[in-house]
CSV table of C-alpha atoms and ligand atoms in Angstrom, one decimal:
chain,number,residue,atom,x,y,z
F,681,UNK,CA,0.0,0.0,0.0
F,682,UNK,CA,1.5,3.1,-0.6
F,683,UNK,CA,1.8,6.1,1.3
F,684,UNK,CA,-1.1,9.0,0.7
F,685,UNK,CA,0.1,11.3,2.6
F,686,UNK,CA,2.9,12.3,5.1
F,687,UNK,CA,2.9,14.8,8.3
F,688,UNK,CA,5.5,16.1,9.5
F,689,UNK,CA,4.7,17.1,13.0
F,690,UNK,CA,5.6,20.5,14.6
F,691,UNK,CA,5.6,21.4,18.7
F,692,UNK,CA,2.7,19.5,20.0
F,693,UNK,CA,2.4,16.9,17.6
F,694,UNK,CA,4.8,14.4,18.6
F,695,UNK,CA,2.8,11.3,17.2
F,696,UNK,CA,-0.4,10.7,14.6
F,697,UNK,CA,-3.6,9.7,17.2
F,698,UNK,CA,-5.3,6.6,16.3
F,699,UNK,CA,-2.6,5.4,13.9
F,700,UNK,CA,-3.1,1.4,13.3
F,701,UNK,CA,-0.9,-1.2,12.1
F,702,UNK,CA,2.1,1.5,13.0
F,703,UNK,CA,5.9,0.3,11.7
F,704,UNK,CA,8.8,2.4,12.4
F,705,UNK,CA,11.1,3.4,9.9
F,706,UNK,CA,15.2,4.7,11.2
F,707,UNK,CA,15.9,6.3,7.8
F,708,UNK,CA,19.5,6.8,7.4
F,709,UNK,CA,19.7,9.8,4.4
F,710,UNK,CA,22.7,11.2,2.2
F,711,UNK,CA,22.2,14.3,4.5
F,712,UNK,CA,22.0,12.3,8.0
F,713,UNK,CA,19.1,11.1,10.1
F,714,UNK,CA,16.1,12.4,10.4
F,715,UNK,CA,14.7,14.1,13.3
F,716,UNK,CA,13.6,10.5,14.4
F,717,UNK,CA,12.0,7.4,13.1
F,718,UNK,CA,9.6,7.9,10.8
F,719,UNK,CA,6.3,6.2,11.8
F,720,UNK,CA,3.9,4.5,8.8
F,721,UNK,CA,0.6,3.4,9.4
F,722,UNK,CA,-2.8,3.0,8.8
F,723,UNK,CA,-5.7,5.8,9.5
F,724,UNK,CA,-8.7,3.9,8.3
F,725,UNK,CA,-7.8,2.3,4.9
F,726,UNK,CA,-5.3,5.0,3.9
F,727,UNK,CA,-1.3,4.6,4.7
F,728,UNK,CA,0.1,8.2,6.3
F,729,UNK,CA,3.4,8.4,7.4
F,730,UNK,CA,4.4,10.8,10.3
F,731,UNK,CA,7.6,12.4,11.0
F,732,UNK,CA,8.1,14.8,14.3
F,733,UNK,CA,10.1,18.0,13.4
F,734,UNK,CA,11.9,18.5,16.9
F,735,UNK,CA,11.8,14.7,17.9
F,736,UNK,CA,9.7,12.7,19.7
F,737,UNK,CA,10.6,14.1,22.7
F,738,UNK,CA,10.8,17.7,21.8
F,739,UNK,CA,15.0,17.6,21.9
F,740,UNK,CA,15.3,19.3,18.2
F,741,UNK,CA,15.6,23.3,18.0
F,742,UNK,CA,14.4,24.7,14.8
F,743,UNK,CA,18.0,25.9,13.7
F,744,UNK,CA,19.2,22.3,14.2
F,745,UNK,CA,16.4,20.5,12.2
F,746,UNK,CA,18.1,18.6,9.7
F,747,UNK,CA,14.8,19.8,7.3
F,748,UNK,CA,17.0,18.0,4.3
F,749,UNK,CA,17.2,14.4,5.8
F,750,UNK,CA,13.2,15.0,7.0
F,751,UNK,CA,12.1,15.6,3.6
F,752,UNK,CA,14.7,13.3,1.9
F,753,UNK,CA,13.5,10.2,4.3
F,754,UNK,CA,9.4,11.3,3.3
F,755,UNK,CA,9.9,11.2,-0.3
F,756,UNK,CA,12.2,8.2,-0.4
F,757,UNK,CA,10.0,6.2,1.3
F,758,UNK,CA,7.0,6.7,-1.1
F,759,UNK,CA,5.7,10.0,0.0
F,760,UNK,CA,4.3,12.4,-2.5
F,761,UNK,CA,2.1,14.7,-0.4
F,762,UNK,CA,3.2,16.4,2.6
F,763,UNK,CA,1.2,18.7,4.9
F,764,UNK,CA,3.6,20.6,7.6
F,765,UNK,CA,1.7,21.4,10.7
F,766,UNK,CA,3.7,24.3,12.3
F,767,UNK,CA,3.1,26.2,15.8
F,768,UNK,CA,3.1,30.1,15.0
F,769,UNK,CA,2.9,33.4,16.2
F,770,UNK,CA,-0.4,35.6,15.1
F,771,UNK,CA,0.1,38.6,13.7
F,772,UNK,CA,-2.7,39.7,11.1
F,773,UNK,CA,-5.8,40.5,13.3
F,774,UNK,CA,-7.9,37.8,12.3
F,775,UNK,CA,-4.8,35.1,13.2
F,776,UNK,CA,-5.6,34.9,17.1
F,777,UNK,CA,-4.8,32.2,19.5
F,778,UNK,CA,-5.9,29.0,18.6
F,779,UNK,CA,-6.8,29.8,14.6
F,780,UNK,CA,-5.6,27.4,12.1
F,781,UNK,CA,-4.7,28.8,9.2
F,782,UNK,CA,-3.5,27.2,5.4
F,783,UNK,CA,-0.8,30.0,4.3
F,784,UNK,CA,-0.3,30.6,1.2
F,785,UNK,CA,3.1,32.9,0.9
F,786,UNK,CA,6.5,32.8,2.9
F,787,UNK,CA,8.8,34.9,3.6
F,788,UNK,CA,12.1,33.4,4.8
F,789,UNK,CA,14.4,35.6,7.3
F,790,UNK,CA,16.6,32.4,8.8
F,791,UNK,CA,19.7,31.9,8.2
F,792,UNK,CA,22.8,29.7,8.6
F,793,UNK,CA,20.6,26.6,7.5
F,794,UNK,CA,21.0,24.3,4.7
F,795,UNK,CA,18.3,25.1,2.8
F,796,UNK,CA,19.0,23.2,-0.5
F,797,UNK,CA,19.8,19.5,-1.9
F,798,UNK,CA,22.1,21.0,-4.2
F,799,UNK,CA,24.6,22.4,-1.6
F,800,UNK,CA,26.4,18.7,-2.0
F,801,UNK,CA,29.2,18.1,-4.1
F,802,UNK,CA,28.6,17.5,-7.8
F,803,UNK,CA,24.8,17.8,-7.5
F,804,UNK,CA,22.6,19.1,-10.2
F,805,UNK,CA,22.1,23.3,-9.7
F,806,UNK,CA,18.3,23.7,-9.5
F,807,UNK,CA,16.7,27.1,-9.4
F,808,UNK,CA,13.2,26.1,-8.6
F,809,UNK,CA,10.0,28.3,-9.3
F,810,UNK,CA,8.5,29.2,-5.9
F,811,UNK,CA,6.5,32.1,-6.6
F,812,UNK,CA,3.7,30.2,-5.1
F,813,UNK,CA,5.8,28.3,-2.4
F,814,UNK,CA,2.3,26.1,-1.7
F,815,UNK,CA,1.0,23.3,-3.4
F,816,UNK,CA,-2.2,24.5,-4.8
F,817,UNK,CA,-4.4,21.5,-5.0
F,818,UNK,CA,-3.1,20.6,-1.5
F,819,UNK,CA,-4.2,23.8,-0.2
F,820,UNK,CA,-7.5,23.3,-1.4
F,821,UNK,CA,-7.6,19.8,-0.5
F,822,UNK,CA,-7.0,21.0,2.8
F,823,UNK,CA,-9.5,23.6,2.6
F,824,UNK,CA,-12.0,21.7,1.5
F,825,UNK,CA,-11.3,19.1,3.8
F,826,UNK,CA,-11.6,21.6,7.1
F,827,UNK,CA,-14.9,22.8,6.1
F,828,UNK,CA,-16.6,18.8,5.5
F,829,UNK,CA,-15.1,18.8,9.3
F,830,UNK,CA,-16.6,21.7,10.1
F,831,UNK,CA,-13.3,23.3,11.4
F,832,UNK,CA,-12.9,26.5,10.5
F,833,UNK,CA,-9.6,27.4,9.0
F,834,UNK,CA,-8.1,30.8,7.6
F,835,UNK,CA,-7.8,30.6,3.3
F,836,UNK,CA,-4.0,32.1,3.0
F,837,UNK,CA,-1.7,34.6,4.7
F,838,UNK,CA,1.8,35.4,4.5
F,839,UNK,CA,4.2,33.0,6.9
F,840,UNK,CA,7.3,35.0,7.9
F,841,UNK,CA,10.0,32.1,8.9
F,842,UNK,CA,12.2,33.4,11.6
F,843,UNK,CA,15.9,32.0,13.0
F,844,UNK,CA,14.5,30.9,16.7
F,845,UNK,CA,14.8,29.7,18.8
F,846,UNK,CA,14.0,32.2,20.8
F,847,UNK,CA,10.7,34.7,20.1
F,848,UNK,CA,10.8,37.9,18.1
F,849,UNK,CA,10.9,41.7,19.4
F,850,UNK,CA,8.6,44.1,19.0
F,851,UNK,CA,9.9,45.9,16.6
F,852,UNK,CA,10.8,42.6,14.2
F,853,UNK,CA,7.6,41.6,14.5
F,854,UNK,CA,6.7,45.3,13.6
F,855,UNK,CA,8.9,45.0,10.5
F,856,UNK,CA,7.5,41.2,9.7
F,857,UNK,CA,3.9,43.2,9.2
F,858,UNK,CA,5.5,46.0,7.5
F,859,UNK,CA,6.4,43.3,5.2
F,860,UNK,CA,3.7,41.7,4.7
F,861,UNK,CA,3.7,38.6,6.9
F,862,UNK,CA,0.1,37.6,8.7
F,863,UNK,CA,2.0,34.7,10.9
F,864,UNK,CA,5.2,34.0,12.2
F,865,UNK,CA,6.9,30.9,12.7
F,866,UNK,CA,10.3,29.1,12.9
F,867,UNK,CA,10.3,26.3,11.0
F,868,UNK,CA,8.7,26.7,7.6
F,869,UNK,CA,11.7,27.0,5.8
F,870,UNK,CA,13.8,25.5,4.3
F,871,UNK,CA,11.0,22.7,4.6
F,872,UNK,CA,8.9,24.2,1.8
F,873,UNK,CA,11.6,24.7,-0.7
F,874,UNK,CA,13.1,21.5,-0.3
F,875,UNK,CA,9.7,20.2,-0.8
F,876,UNK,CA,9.6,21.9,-3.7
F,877,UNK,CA,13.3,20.7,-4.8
F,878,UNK,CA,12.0,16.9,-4.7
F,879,UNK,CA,8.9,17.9,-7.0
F,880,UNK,CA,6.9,17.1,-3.3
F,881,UNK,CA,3.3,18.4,-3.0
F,882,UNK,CA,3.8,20.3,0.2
F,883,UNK,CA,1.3,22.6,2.4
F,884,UNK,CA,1.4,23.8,5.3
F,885,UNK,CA,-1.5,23.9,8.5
F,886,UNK,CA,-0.2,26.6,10.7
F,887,UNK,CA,-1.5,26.3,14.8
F,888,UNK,CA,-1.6,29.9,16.0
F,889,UNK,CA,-0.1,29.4,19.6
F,890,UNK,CA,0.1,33.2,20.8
F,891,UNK,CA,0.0,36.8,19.7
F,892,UNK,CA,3.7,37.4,18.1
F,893,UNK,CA,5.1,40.1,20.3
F,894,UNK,CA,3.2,43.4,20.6
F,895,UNK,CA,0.2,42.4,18.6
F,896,UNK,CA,-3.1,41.4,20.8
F,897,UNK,CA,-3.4,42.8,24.0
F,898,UNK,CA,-0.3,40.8,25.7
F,899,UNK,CA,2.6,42.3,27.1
F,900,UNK,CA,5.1,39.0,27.7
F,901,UNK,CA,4.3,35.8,25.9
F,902,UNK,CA,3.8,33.6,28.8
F,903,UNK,CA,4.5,29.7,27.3
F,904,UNK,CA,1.9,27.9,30.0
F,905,UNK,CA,-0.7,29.9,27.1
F,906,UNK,CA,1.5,29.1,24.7
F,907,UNK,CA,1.3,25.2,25.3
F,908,UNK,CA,-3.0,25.2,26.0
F,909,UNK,CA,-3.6,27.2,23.0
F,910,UNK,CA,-1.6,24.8,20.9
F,911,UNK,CA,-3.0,21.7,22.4
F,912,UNK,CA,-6.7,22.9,21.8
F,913,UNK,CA,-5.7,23.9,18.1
F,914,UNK,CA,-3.7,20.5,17.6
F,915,UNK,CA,-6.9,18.5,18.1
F,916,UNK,CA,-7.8,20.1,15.4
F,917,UNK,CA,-5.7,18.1,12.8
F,918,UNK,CA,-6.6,14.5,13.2
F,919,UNK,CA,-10.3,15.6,11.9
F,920,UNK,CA,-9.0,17.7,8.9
F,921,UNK,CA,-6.3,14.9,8.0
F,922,UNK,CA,-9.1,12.2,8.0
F,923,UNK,CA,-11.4,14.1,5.8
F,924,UNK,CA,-8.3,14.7,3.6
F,925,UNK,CA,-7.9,11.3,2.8
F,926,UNK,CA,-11.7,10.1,3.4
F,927,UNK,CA,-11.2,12.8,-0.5
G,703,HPA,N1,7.2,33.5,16.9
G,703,HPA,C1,7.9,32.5,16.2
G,703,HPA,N2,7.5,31.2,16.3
G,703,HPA,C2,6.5,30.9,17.0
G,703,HPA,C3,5.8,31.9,17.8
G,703,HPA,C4,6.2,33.2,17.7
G,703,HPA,O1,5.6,34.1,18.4
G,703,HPA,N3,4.8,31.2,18.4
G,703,HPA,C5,4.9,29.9,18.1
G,703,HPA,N4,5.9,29.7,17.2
């Protein structure tokens, strides 16, 4: 049976609920190991496979991902659609605390990561398109999927991906909206444009943990909040997942 569709869990999603018939795959990549074994298995009669971003156990900071082994291990194992659920910050008004949203822009302000297959001796130069850094049938896939589950989920936004791992100041945060960016997280790049590298159909579900800093009403960012507003908006994904594949 093949694989329908991989997840590659962010903080707060360290394993797939519910999975059945699980197997667990230590991938060893050209570009090292994975953030941990990746897990296949069965969520009714469609094969997912999950992968968590920081570990298991939460031990991975986002500078330290190795996001090329994580998407090397999904696609060699069969994987050909890949939704990345990712805590953020909110920035845009309507991108509160515990909103989901299904971006559909990036911009990338990290830095000192290895954001492309080609950095490796020898390998092929690829200058990918990715003026739409979203698969767009696997946004609306997702979309679609959210509202048969009645969950609602914001169409689109601009994900600003910051160095972590520690939060922003107020007046980068200031300069993310200046630029444009609705959300703000840590770890959507260089996962989406190796996605893209490896011809992957990639999307991402971003869990809107806090207010980044000096948007809402909150002075400090206090992490107890952070932690129960990602765990109420994590439940959400099982539900939009199943209807995904349920097509
Ligand atoms: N900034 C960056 N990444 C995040 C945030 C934030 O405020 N919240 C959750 N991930």
């Amino acid at each position: 049976m093949s694989i329908e569709l991989a997840l590659i869990g962010g903080t707060g999603l360290y394993k797939f609920p519910g999975l059945e018939d699980v197997e667990r795959y230590a991938v060893d990549t050209p570009y090292g190991h994975p953030s941990d074994s990746i897990v296949l298995g069965r969520v009714g009669n469609h094969r997912i496979a999950f992968l968590a971003r920081h570990g298991e156990g939460h031990t991975i900071p986002p500078h330290r991902v190795n996001y090329r082994a994580n998407v090397w291990a999904l696609h060699h194992l069969g994987a050909r659609r890949v939704v990345g659920v990712n805590a953020v910050g909110g920035i845009r008004e309507d991108m509160g605390p515990r909103v989901l949203a299904v971006p559909d822009q990036v911009i990338d302000y990290t830095y000192d990561r290895l954001t492309s297959f080609c950095d490796v001796a020898g390998a092929e130069v690829k200058h990918i398109d990715f003026s739409e850094p979203y698969s767009a049938t696997l946004r609306a896939d997702l979309l679609a999927a959210a509202q048969r589950a009645s969950i609602p989920v914001v169409d689109g936004g601009c994900y600003g991906a910051t160095q972590g791992p520690r939060l922003e100041t107020r007046a980068e945060i200031a300069r993310l909206r200046r630029d444009g960016c609705d959300l703000v997280g840590m770890t959507g790049m260089p996962e989406a444009a190796l996605a893209r590298e490896l011809e992957l159909d990639y999307a991402c579900v971003a869990l809107v943990a806090n207010w980044a800093a000096g948007c809402g009403d909150e002075i400090e960012i206090s992490l107890p909040e952070i932690f129960a507003n990602l765990e109420n908006a994590t439940r959400q994904v099982p539900p939009i997942v199943a209807a995904l594949l349920a097509g």
